[in-house]
Short mmCIF file of C-alpha atoms in Angstrom, two decimals:
data_model
loop_
_atom_site.label_atom_id
_atom_site.label_comp_id
_atom_site.label_asym_id
_atom_site.label_seq_id
_atom_site.Cartn_x
_atom_site.Cartn_y
_atom_site.Cartn_z
CA UNK A 1 54.71 154.34 -41.27
CA UNK A 2 57.28 153.18 -43.41
CA UNK A 3 59.67 150.42 -42.00
CA UNK A 4 63.36 152.44 -41.11
CA UNK A 5 65.85 152.40 -43.40
CA UNK A 6 69.02 152.20 -41.46
CA UNK A 7 68.69 148.60 -39.21
CA UNK A 8 71.04 147.71 -37.05
CA UNK A 9 72.65 144.76 -37.88
CA UNK A 10 75.04 143.02 -35.72
CA UNK A 11 79.05 142.86 -36.99
CA UNK A 12 79.66 138.95 -38.49
CA UNK A 13 83.38 139.06 -38.77
CA UNK A 14 85.06 136.05 -40.57
CA UNK A 15 86.46 134.33 -37.27
CA UNK A 16 89.26 132.29 -36.95
CA UNK A 17 88.90 129.63 -34.40
CA UNK A 18 91.59 126.97 -33.53
CA UNK A 19 90.43 123.55 -32.71
CA UNK A 20 92.19 122.26 -29.84
CA UNK A 21 94.69 119.39 -30.53
CA UNK A 22 93.89 116.54 -28.53
CA UNK A 23 97.38 116.41 -26.86
CA UNK A 24 96.42 119.73 -24.64
CA UNK A 25 97.04 117.90 -22.04
CA UNK A 26 100.85 117.87 -22.60
CA UNK A 27 100.65 122.03 -23.18
CA UNK A 28 101.51 122.48 -20.15
CA UNK A 29 102.75 120.54 -16.62
CA UNK A 30 99.66 121.49 -14.19
CA UNK A 31 97.22 119.95 -17.47
CA UNK A 32 99.16 116.96 -17.54
CA UNK A 33 99.19 116.16 -13.41
CA UNK A 34 95.19 116.65 -14.08
CA UNK A 35 95.00 114.40 -16.45
CA UNK A 36 96.80 112.00 -14.71
CA UNK A 37 95.23 112.64 -11.28
CA UNK A 38 91.92 111.27 -13.27
CA UNK A 39 93.65 108.31 -14.82
CA UNK A 40 93.67 106.88 -11.16
CA UNK A 41 90.12 106.72 -11.03
CA UNK A 42 91.11 103.25 -13.75
CA UNK A 43 93.06 101.74 -10.90
CA UNK A 44 90.56 102.10 -8.53
CA UNK A 45 88.23 100.83 -11.10
CA UNK A 46 90.78 97.53 -11.61
CA UNK A 47 91.47 96.99 -7.55
CA UNK A 48 87.81 97.51 -7.02
CA UNK A 49 87.49 94.67 -9.65
CA UNK A 50 90.16 92.52 -8.11
CA UNK A 51 88.22 92.57 -4.58
CA UNK A 52 85.01 91.60 -6.40
CA UNK A 53 87.40 88.61 -7.81
CA UNK A 54 88.21 87.74 -4.55
CA UNK A 55 84.94 87.56 -2.75
CA UNK A 56 84.01 85.09 -6.08
CA UNK A 57 86.96 82.97 -5.31
CA UNK A 58 85.98 83.16 -1.38
CA UNK A 59 82.40 82.17 -2.23
CA UNK A 60 83.33 78.51 -4.18
CA UNK A 61 85.57 77.62 -1.85
CA UNK A 62 88.20 76.89 0.02
CA UNK A 63 90.52 75.70 -2.70
CA UNK A 64 90.15 78.79 -5.12
CA UNK A 65 90.91 80.96 -2.75
CA UNK A 66 94.04 79.76 -1.63
CA UNK A 67 94.74 79.68 -5.83
CA UNK A 68 93.48 82.77 -5.81
CA UNK A 69 96.35 83.75 -2.78
CA UNK A 70 98.76 82.20 -4.80
CA UNK A 71 97.92 84.64 -7.83
CA UNK A 72 97.94 87.65 -6.09
CA UNK A 73 101.60 86.53 -4.84
CA UNK A 74 102.89 86.39 -8.53
CA UNK A 75 105.12 89.04 -9.85
CA UNK A 76 102.34 91.17 -12.34
CA UNK A 77 99.79 91.61 -9.38
CA UNK A 78 102.33 92.71 -6.78
CA UNK A 79 103.55 95.03 -9.22
CA UNK A 80 99.51 96.40 -10.45
CA UNK A 81 98.94 96.63 -6.45
CA UNK A 82 102.01 99.01 -6.30
CA UNK A 83 101.14 100.86 -9.67
CA UNK A 84 97.66 100.91 -7.67
CA UNK A 85 98.58 102.21 -4.31
CA UNK A 86 100.86 104.83 -5.80
CA UNK A 87 98.25 106.22 -8.10
CA UNK A 88 95.68 106.03 -4.96
CA UNK A 89 98.46 107.96 -3.01
CA UNK A 90 97.91 110.39 -5.46
CA UNK A 91 95.03 110.98 -5.68
CA UNK A 92 94.40 110.87 -2.32
CA UNK A 93 96.81 113.57 -1.63
CA UNK A 94 95.82 115.42 -3.85
CA UNK A 95 92.01 116.03 -3.15
CA UNK A 96 93.16 116.77 -0.27
CA UNK A 97 94.91 119.65 -0.54
CA UNK A 98 91.19 120.31 -2.39
CA UNK A 99 89.74 120.24 0.45
CA UNK A 100 90.27 123.96 2.15
CA UNK A 101 89.25 124.94 -1.78
CA UNK A 102 85.39 123.22 -0.88
CA UNK A 103 85.49 123.78 2.19
CA UNK A 104 85.46 126.97 3.91
CA UNK A 105 85.02 126.48 8.01
CA UNK A 106 84.31 129.52 10.30
CA UNK A 107 85.16 128.97 14.09
CA UNK A 108 83.81 132.69 15.86
CA UNK A 109 83.27 134.02 12.44
CA UNK A 110 86.99 133.68 11.56
CA UNK A 111 87.46 131.51 8.57
CA UNK A 112 89.81 128.92 9.23
CA UNK A 113 93.28 128.76 7.49
CA UNK A 114 93.86 126.02 4.75
CA UNK A 115 96.52 123.94 6.70
CA UNK A 116 94.16 123.42 9.24
CA UNK A 117 90.76 121.92 7.24
CA UNK A 118 93.70 119.58 4.82
CA UNK A 119 95.05 119.22 8.30
CA UNK A 120 92.60 117.40 9.77
CA UNK A 121 91.17 115.44 6.53
CA UNK A 122 95.71 114.42 6.90
CA UNK A 123 94.44 113.34 10.39
CA UNK A 124 91.32 111.82 9.69
CA UNK A 125 92.82 109.46 7.21
CA UNK A 126 95.25 108.79 8.96
CA UNK A 127 93.53 107.55 12.26
CA UNK A 128 90.95 105.20 10.03
CA UNK A 129 94.28 103.63 7.72
CA UNK A 130 95.77 102.89 11.65
CA UNK A 131 91.97 101.17 12.42
CA UNK A 132 91.86 99.11 9.69
CA UNK A 133 95.86 97.70 9.94
CA UNK A 134 94.49 97.61 13.60
CA UNK A 135 91.87 95.40 12.52
CA UNK A 136 94.07 93.30 9.35
CA UNK A 137 97.00 92.99 11.72
CA UNK A 138 95.57 91.48 15.01
CA UNK A 139 95.74 87.94 15.95
CA UNK B 1 120.82 144.41 -20.75
CA UNK B 2 119.94 143.94 -24.40
CA UNK B 3 119.10 147.33 -26.77
CA UNK B 4 116.41 145.82 -28.19
CA UNK B 5 113.64 142.84 -28.29
CA UNK B 6 111.96 140.52 -30.63
CA UNK B 7 107.97 140.40 -30.44
CA UNK B 8 106.43 137.95 -32.25
CA UNK B 9 102.96 138.12 -33.35
CA UNK B 10 99.82 136.62 -34.28
CA UNK B 11 98.51 138.65 -37.17
CA UNK B 12 95.36 138.09 -38.63
CA UNK B 13 93.89 139.81 -40.98
CA UNK B 14 90.59 137.58 -43.12
CA UNK B 15 89.95 140.02 -45.61
CA UNK B 16 94.26 138.62 -47.37
CA UNK B 17 94.65 135.41 -45.11
CA UNK B 18 92.65 132.47 -44.47
CA UNK B 19 94.67 131.16 -41.11
CA UNK B 20 96.77 133.47 -38.54
CA UNK B 21 100.42 133.91 -39.23
CA UNK B 22 102.78 135.72 -37.04
CA UNK B 23 104.77 138.33 -37.58
CA UNK B 24 108.19 139.40 -36.28
CA UNK B 25 109.00 142.81 -34.37
CA UNK B 26 111.91 144.08 -33.25
CA UNK B 27 111.24 146.89 -30.19
CA UNK B 28 113.67 148.98 -27.82
CA UNK B 29 113.93 147.18 -24.60
CA UNK B 30 113.53 149.41 -21.77
CA UNK B 31 113.27 147.62 -18.08
CA UNK B 32 109.90 149.05 -17.00
CA UNK B 33 108.54 148.61 -20.25
CA UNK B 34 105.68 145.50 -20.11
CA UNK B 35 104.13 143.56 -23.24
CA UNK B 36 101.78 146.41 -23.94
CA UNK B 37 103.75 148.96 -24.26
CA UNK B 38 106.16 147.11 -27.65
CA UNK B 39 102.56 146.46 -28.61
CA UNK B 40 101.89 150.41 -28.60
CA UNK B 41 105.44 151.55 -29.87
CA UNK B 42 105.17 149.08 -32.17
CA UNK B 43 101.58 150.24 -33.52
CA UNK B 44 103.10 154.22 -33.20
CA UNK B 45 105.76 153.38 -35.32
CA UNK B 46 106.25 150.22 -36.86
CA UNK B 47 103.17 148.83 -38.00
CA UNK B 48 99.73 150.80 -37.78
CA UNK B 49 97.62 148.17 -39.00
CA UNK B 50 98.08 145.24 -35.73
CA UNK B 51 95.45 145.70 -33.79
CA UNK B 52 94.62 144.75 -30.01
CA UNK B 53 92.60 146.30 -27.44
CA UNK B 54 93.96 147.91 -24.61
CA UNK B 55 92.57 150.50 -21.67
CA UNK B 56 93.94 151.59 -18.78
CA UNK B 57 97.15 150.38 -18.70
CA UNK B 58 96.90 149.36 -14.77
CA UNK B 59 95.45 145.91 -14.83
CA UNK B 60 91.82 147.39 -13.77
CA UNK B 61 90.04 147.12 -17.57
CA UNK B 62 90.21 143.98 -17.93
CA UNK B 63 90.66 144.64 -21.33
CA UNK B 64 94.44 143.52 -22.34
CA UNK B 65 94.80 139.91 -21.82
CA UNK B 66 96.78 138.04 -24.53
CA UNK B 67 98.87 135.24 -24.60
CA UNK B 68 102.29 135.71 -24.02
CA UNK B 69 104.76 133.09 -24.19
CA UNK B 70 101.97 130.44 -24.21
CA UNK B 71 100.86 131.97 -20.47
CA UNK B 72 96.64 133.90 -20.57
CA UNK B 73 98.58 137.22 -19.03
CA UNK B 74 97.30 140.82 -19.09
CA UNK B 75 99.78 142.00 -21.35
CA UNK B 76 99.86 145.59 -18.61
CA UNK B 77 101.48 143.54 -16.68
CA UNK B 78 103.45 141.30 -18.26
CA UNK B 79 107.18 142.84 -17.87
CA UNK B 80 109.90 142.60 -21.09
CA UNK B 81 112.22 141.52 -18.65
CA UNK B 82 110.76 138.59 -17.26
CA UNK B 83 110.62 137.34 -20.94
CA UNK B 84 114.01 137.84 -21.82
CA UNK B 85 115.54 136.45 -24.68
CA UNK B 86 113.08 136.59 -26.14
CA UNK B 87 111.56 136.69 -28.83
CA UNK B 88 108.25 137.31 -26.85
CA UNK B 89 105.48 135.00 -28.43
CA UNK B 90 102.54 137.30 -28.68
CA UNK B 91 98.55 135.21 -29.04
CA UNK B 92 95.58 136.05 -29.28
CA UNK B 93 93.47 134.38 -25.65
CA UNK B 94 93.30 130.89 -26.26
CA UNK B 95 89.83 128.90 -27.10
CA UNK B 96 88.17 132.26 -28.23
CA UNK B 97 87.54 133.53 -32.23
CA UNK B 98 90.16 135.51 -32.95
CA UNK B 99 88.41 138.44 -35.00
CA UNK B 100 91.64 140.01 -36.16
CA UNK B 101 95.22 139.84 -34.99
CA UNK B 102 94.85 139.71 -31.45
CA UNK B 103 91.75 140.47 -31.06
CA UNK B 104 88.76 137.77 -29.97
CA UNK B 105 85.12 137.56 -30.13
CA UNK B 106 84.57 137.70 -25.85
CA UNK B 107 80.52 137.90 -26.91
CA UNK B 108 80.33 134.38 -25.61
CA UNK B 109 81.40 135.42 -21.88
CA UNK B 110 79.15 138.31 -22.03
CA UNK B 111 76.14 136.04 -22.70
CA UNK B 112 76.89 133.75 -19.93
CA UNK B 113 78.08 136.37 -17.45
CA UNK B 114 74.29 138.05 -17.79
CA UNK B 115 72.83 134.02 -17.62
CA UNK B 116 74.11 133.90 -13.99
CA UNK B 117 72.88 137.76 -12.99
CA UNK B 118 75.52 139.36 -11.75
CA UNK B 119 73.70 141.79 -9.52
CA UNK B 120 72.24 141.83 -5.73
CA UNK B 121 68.57 140.52 -6.47
CA UNK B 122 65.84 140.92 -3.45
CA UNK B 123 62.57 140.27 -3.62
CA UNK B 124 61.31 143.66 -2.87
CA UNK B 125 63.65 146.83 -1.11
CA UNK B 126 63.27 148.34 1.79
CA UNK B 127 61.70 151.87 1.97
CA UNK B 128 65.03 154.37 1.79
CA UNK B 129 63.48 155.91 5.38
CA UNK B 130 64.69 152.23 7.18
CA UNK B 131 68.24 153.14 5.70
CA UNK B 132 70.90 151.46 4.29
CA UNK B 133 71.88 147.35 3.67
CA UNK B 134 74.43 147.22 7.13
CA UNK B 135 76.98 144.23 6.79
CA UNK B 136 80.19 143.84 9.31
CA UNK B 137 83.67 143.10 8.09
CA UNK B 138 82.84 139.00 8.42
CA UNK B 139 79.74 138.80 6.04
CA UNK B 140 81.98 141.67 3.61
CA UNK B 141 84.74 139.58 3.48
CA UNK B 142 82.69 136.31 2.69
CA UNK B 143 82.40 137.81 -0.88
CA UNK B 144 84.94 140.28 -1.20
CA UNK B 145 87.59 138.31 -2.48
CA UNK B 146 85.24 137.00 -6.72
CA UNK B 147 83.90 140.87 -6.21
CA UNK B 148 87.77 141.38 -7.33
CA UNK B 149 87.23 140.24 -10.60
CA UNK B 150 87.64 142.46 -14.21
CA UNK B 151 86.75 140.19 -16.46
CA UNK B 152 90.05 140.12 -18.49
CA UNK B 153 88.16 136.36 -19.14
CA UNK B 154 92.27 134.76 -18.58
CA UNK B 155 91.01 132.36 -17.01
CA UNK B 156 88.75 130.97 -19.55
CA UNK B 157 91.86 130.88 -21.93
CA UNK B 158 93.62 128.58 -18.68
CA UNK B 159 90.50 126.34 -19.04
CA UNK B 160 90.72 123.07 -21.15
CA UNK B 161 86.70 122.39 -19.91
CA UNK B 162 86.27 125.81 -21.83
CA UNK B 163 88.43 124.65 -24.83
CA UNK B 164 86.93 121.08 -25.47
CA UNK B 165 83.40 121.99 -24.00
CA UNK B 166 83.20 125.57 -25.20
CA UNK B 167 78.94 125.73 -23.76
CA UNK B 168 80.76 125.36 -19.82
CA UNK B 169 79.58 128.60 -18.34
CA UNK B 170 82.80 129.21 -17.06
CA UNK B 171 85.24 129.96 -14.06
CA UNK B 172 84.72 133.58 -13.99
CA UNK B 173 80.78 133.60 -14.69
CA UNK B 174 80.39 131.21 -11.42
CA UNK B 175 82.96 133.26 -9.47
CA UNK B 176 81.40 136.17 -9.93
CA UNK B 177 76.95 134.56 -9.68
CA UNK B 178 79.07 133.00 -6.21
CA UNK B 179 80.15 136.69 -5.45
CA UNK B 180 75.82 138.33 -5.03
CA UNK B 181 74.77 134.33 -3.92
CA UNK B 182 77.57 134.72 -0.43
CA UNK B 183 76.28 138.57 -0.02
CA UNK B 184 74.37 138.90 3.20
CA UNK B 185 71.91 141.73 1.17
CA UNK B 186 71.01 138.88 -2.26
CA UNK B 187 68.41 136.96 -1.93
CA UNK B 188 68.62 135.32 -5.80
CA UNK B 189 70.70 132.16 -5.01
CA UNK B 190 67.42 130.13 -5.90
CA UNK B 191 67.55 131.90 -9.13
CA UNK B 192 71.20 131.08 -10.19
CA UNK B 193 71.12 127.91 -8.67
CA UNK B 194 69.41 126.07 -12.43
CA UNK B 195 71.70 127.14 -14.77
CA UNK B 196 74.70 126.87 -11.83
CA UNK B 197 73.51 123.13 -11.81
CA UNK B 198 72.35 122.60 -14.88
CA UNK B 199 74.15 121.17 -17.80
CA UNK B 200 77.03 123.69 -18.75
CA UNK B 201 77.26 124.80 -15.27
CA UNK B 202 79.62 123.42 -12.11
CA UNK B 203 79.84 119.77 -12.76
CA UNK B 204 81.11 120.19 -15.96
CA UNK B 205 84.49 121.57 -13.87
CA UNK B 206 86.69 118.78 -13.15
CA UNK B 207 88.89 121.11 -11.01
CA UNK B 208 91.99 121.59 -13.32
CA UNK B 209 92.77 124.55 -10.91
CA UNK B 210 94.17 126.96 -13.63
CA UNK B 211 91.74 129.33 -13.65
CA UNK B 212 92.88 130.52 -10.26
CA UNK B 213 96.53 130.23 -10.78
CA UNK B 214 96.17 132.74 -13.97
CA UNK B 215 94.12 134.71 -12.17
CA UNK B 216 95.98 138.30 -11.49
CA UNK B 217 93.24 139.32 -8.57
CA UNK B 218 93.15 136.30 -7.00
CA UNK B 219 90.10 135.94 -7.25
CA UNK B 220 90.15 131.61 -7.04
CA UNK B 221 87.20 131.11 -9.65
CA UNK B 222 88.35 127.31 -8.92
CA UNK B 223 87.73 127.15 -4.77
CA UNK B 224 84.36 129.26 -6.42
CA UNK B 225 83.13 126.07 -8.31
CA UNK B 226 84.24 123.90 -5.68
CA UNK B 227 82.57 125.24 -2.63
CA UNK B 228 79.10 125.48 -5.29
CA UNK B 229 79.21 121.64 -5.82
CA UNK B 230 79.35 121.16 -2.08
CA UNK B 231 76.47 123.62 -1.86
CA UNK B 232 74.85 122.24 -4.64
CA UNK B 233 75.32 118.56 -3.15
CA UNK B 234 74.05 119.56 0.01
CA UNK B 235 70.89 121.32 -1.73
CA UNK B 236 69.62 118.47 -3.68
CA UNK B 237 70.57 115.47 -0.75
CA UNK B 238 68.35 117.71 1.37
CA UNK B 239 65.69 117.69 -1.09
CA UNK B 240 65.53 114.32 -1.14
CA UNK B 241 64.90 113.48 3.07
CA UNK B 242 61.59 114.25 4.24
CA UNK B 243 61.79 117.23 6.56
CA UNK B 244 64.28 118.86 3.77
CA UNK B 245 63.42 121.38 1.83
CA UNK B 246 64.64 123.10 -1.00
#
């Protein structure tokens, strides 16, 4: 038996592939918002470093801790903490709004509405924040 | 209302040009015309060499997806009147290799679709004499939204992750995997686990959310991916526990 004369071959077109620009995240507002949300992690990391720094100061003694507290009152650190707070709030809010997408809660076979799932998250957030504030502010 | 409207259409003729160019056509404006009608007018009356895919004209077949004024859209559902005063920019779907004019190569998506086994998997079929596989309305609701996908690939074209990491299995394929995972008749979730949680699977997704925003069938692939992340995380955590099982 001889090999078939007409063999099927895949068509190989001359494709054009557009490269994704490094500025892709400026092409749409939703992309920019997404990149902004991802960048909030930088502030979380920096805040964690500041906290570790404080722990180090506490270990070094009351004098070092007092010096650390003076630094915290400087305009640079006040500014940093204001921006970090905004970043973390932005992250938390987008995260809570995402919760109903990831969690489908069923009660008696019926799917709970998205607002209720997100609302439960916000309620837990408020409750925990209040508990932390109570612990810190009581004298 | 204008008499005519201009369409700036991407042209790419690989035998002639190394890079795509654009060509502007003037077409009559009609209130009930969509971008696809305008393209068909060009093809029939102005320039027969223009290439594009289309079939049903009513948002069912999923073949006429293109980028209209920068947004991935089904051209059969994009009314010219929503894009006035023009010129309306019509480009091929982003992130896919272009074969000719507005026609893109969809093989990458077809391969990925096959990988997630989007069909009902059962270890064995029960005999016909036992009757059909019944589902309650609630069991149907669990997967129905994901079954509405028409494979139009708008979600891939909206996903910057797919653009940057072309190996990402992508929104529609994952949503369709979930369509079967959540089907009470299906037993194939374990078979899909490896591809979905592997290197190119769900963890590539960073929840930009644009896939769900552009979906013409409200499938919500972003939701499907986030839900599967939760399932996969619970799965791998329970595998670590001594009493847990995969």
